Short mmCIF file of C-alpha atoms in Angstrom, two decimals:
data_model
loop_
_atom_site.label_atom_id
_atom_site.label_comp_id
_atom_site.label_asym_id
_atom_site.label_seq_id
_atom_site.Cartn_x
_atom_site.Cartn_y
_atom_site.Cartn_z
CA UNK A 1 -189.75 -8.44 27.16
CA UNK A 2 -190.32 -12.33 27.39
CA UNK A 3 -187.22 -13.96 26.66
CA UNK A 4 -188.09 -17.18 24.23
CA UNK A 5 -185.46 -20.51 24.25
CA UNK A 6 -182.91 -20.75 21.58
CA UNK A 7 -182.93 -22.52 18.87
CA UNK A 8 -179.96 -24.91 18.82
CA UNK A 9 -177.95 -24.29 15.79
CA UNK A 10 -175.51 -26.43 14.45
CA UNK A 11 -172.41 -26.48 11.91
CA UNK A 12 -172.65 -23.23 9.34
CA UNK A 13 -175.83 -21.79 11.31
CA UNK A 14 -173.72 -22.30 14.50
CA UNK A 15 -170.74 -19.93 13.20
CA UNK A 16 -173.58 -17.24 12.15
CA UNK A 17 -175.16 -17.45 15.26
CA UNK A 18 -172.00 -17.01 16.79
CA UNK A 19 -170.67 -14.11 14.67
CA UNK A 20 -174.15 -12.31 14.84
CA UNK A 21 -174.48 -12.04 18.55
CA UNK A 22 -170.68 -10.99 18.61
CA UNK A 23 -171.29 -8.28 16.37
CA UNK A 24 -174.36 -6.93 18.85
CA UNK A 25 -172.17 -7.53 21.80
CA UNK A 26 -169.36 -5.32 20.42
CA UNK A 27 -171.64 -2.58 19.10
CA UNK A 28 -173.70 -2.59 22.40
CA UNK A 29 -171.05 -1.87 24.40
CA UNK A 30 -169.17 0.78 21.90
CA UNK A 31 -172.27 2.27 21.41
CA UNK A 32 -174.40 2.00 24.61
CA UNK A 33 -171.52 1.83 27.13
CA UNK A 34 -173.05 -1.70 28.69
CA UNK A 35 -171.11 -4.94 29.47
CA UNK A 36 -174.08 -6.71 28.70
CA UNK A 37 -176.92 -6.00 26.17
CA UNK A 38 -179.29 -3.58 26.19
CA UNK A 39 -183.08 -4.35 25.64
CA UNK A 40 -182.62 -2.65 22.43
CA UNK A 41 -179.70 -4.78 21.33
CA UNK A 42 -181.01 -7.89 23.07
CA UNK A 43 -184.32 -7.02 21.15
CA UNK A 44 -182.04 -7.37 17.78
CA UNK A 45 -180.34 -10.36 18.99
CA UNK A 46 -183.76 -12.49 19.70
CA UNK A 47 -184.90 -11.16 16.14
CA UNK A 48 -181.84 -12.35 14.62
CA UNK A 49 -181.95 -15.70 16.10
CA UNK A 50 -186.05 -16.13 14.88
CA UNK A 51 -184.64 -15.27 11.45
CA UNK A 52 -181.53 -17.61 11.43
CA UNK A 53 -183.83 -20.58 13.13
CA UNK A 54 -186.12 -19.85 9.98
CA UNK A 55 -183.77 -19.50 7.08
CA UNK A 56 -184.88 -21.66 4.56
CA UNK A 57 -181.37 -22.07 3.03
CA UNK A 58 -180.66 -24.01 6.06
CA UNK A 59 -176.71 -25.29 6.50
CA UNK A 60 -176.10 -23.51 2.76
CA UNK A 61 -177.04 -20.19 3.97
CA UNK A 62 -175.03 -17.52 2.32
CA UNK A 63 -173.61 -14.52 3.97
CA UNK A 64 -176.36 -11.66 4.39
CA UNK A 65 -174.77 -9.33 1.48
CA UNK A 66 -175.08 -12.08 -1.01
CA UNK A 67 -178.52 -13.59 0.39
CA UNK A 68 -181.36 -13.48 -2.05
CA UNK A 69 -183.86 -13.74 0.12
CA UNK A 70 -184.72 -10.61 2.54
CA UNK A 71 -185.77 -12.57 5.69
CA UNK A 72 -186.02 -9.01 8.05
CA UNK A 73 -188.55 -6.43 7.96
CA UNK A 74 -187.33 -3.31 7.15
CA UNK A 75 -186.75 -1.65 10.66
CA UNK A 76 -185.09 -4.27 11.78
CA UNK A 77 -182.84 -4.72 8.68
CA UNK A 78 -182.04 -0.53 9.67
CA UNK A 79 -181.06 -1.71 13.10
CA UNK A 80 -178.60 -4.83 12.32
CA UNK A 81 -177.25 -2.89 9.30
CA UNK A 82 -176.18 -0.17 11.81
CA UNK A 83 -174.43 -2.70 14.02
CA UNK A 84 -172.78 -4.04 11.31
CA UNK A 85 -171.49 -0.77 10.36
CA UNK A 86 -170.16 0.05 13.98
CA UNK A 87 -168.85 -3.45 14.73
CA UNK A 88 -167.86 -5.02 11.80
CA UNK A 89 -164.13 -3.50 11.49
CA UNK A 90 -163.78 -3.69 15.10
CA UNK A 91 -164.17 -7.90 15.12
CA UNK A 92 -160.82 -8.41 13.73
CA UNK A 93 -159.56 -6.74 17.17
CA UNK A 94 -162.66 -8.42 19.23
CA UNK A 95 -163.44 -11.63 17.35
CA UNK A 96 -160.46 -12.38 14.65
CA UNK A 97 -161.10 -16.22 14.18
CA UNK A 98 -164.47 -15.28 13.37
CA UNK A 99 -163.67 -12.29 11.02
CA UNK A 100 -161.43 -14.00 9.29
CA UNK A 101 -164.21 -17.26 9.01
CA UNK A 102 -167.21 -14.63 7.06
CA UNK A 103 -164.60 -12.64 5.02
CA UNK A 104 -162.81 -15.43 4.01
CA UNK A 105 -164.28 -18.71 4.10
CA UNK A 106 -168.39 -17.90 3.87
CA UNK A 107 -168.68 -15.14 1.54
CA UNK A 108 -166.09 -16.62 -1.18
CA UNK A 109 -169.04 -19.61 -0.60
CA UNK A 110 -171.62 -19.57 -3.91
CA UNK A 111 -175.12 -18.45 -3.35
CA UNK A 112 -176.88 -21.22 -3.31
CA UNK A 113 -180.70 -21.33 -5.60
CA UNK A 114 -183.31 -21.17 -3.18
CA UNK A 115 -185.18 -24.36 -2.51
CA UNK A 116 -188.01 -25.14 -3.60
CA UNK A 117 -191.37 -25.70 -1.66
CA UNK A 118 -192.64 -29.08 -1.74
CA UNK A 119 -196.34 -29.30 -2.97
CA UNK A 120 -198.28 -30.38 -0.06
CA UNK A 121 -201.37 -32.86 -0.86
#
């Protein structure tokens, strides 16, 4: 697998970036037994990134549960659900700053309407 550069993320995207690849870390290594990731898991980590770089909420992006928009294709959506499920109670232990940043802080955040595309001439 070719790994691709990645995207520079700033402010809110920054944090999600952040908190996403946490989550694989943890589950890789509950799950898989590895101190680093897996090409599965580092497979779902690129993907995640692609998606994140191309989220056309931007900086207002809401958390996942309360997105409106379904950005992954369905297998992959399968795959980060499932890491979510294994590592998401485990982050307060792991990651607490950044559990208590998505539980408390983004997803009390309003969903905001999806922007509109611009007509192009």
């Amino acid at each position: 697998m070719q790994l691709q550069e990645q995207p520079a993320f700033t402010g809110r995207l920054a944090r999600e970036h952040e908190l996403v690849q946490a989550m694989i870390a943890v589950h890789c290594r509950d799950a898989h037994g590895s101190r680093t990731l897996c090409a599965s898991c580092a497979e779902i980590a690129e993907y995640a990134d692609q998606r994140l770089a191309r989220c056309p909420f931007g900086a207002e992006k809401p958390t996942c549960a309360k997105c409106s928009v379904h950005c992954y294709r369905r297998d992959m959506r399968e795959r980060v659900r499932e890491v979510m499920r294994s590592s998401g109670p485990k982050m307060l232990v792991h990651h607490p700053w950044l559990a208590f940043l998505h539980e408390v802080v983004d997803s009390r955040r309003p969903t905001p309407e999806l922007p509109r595309k611009r007509a192009t001439s």
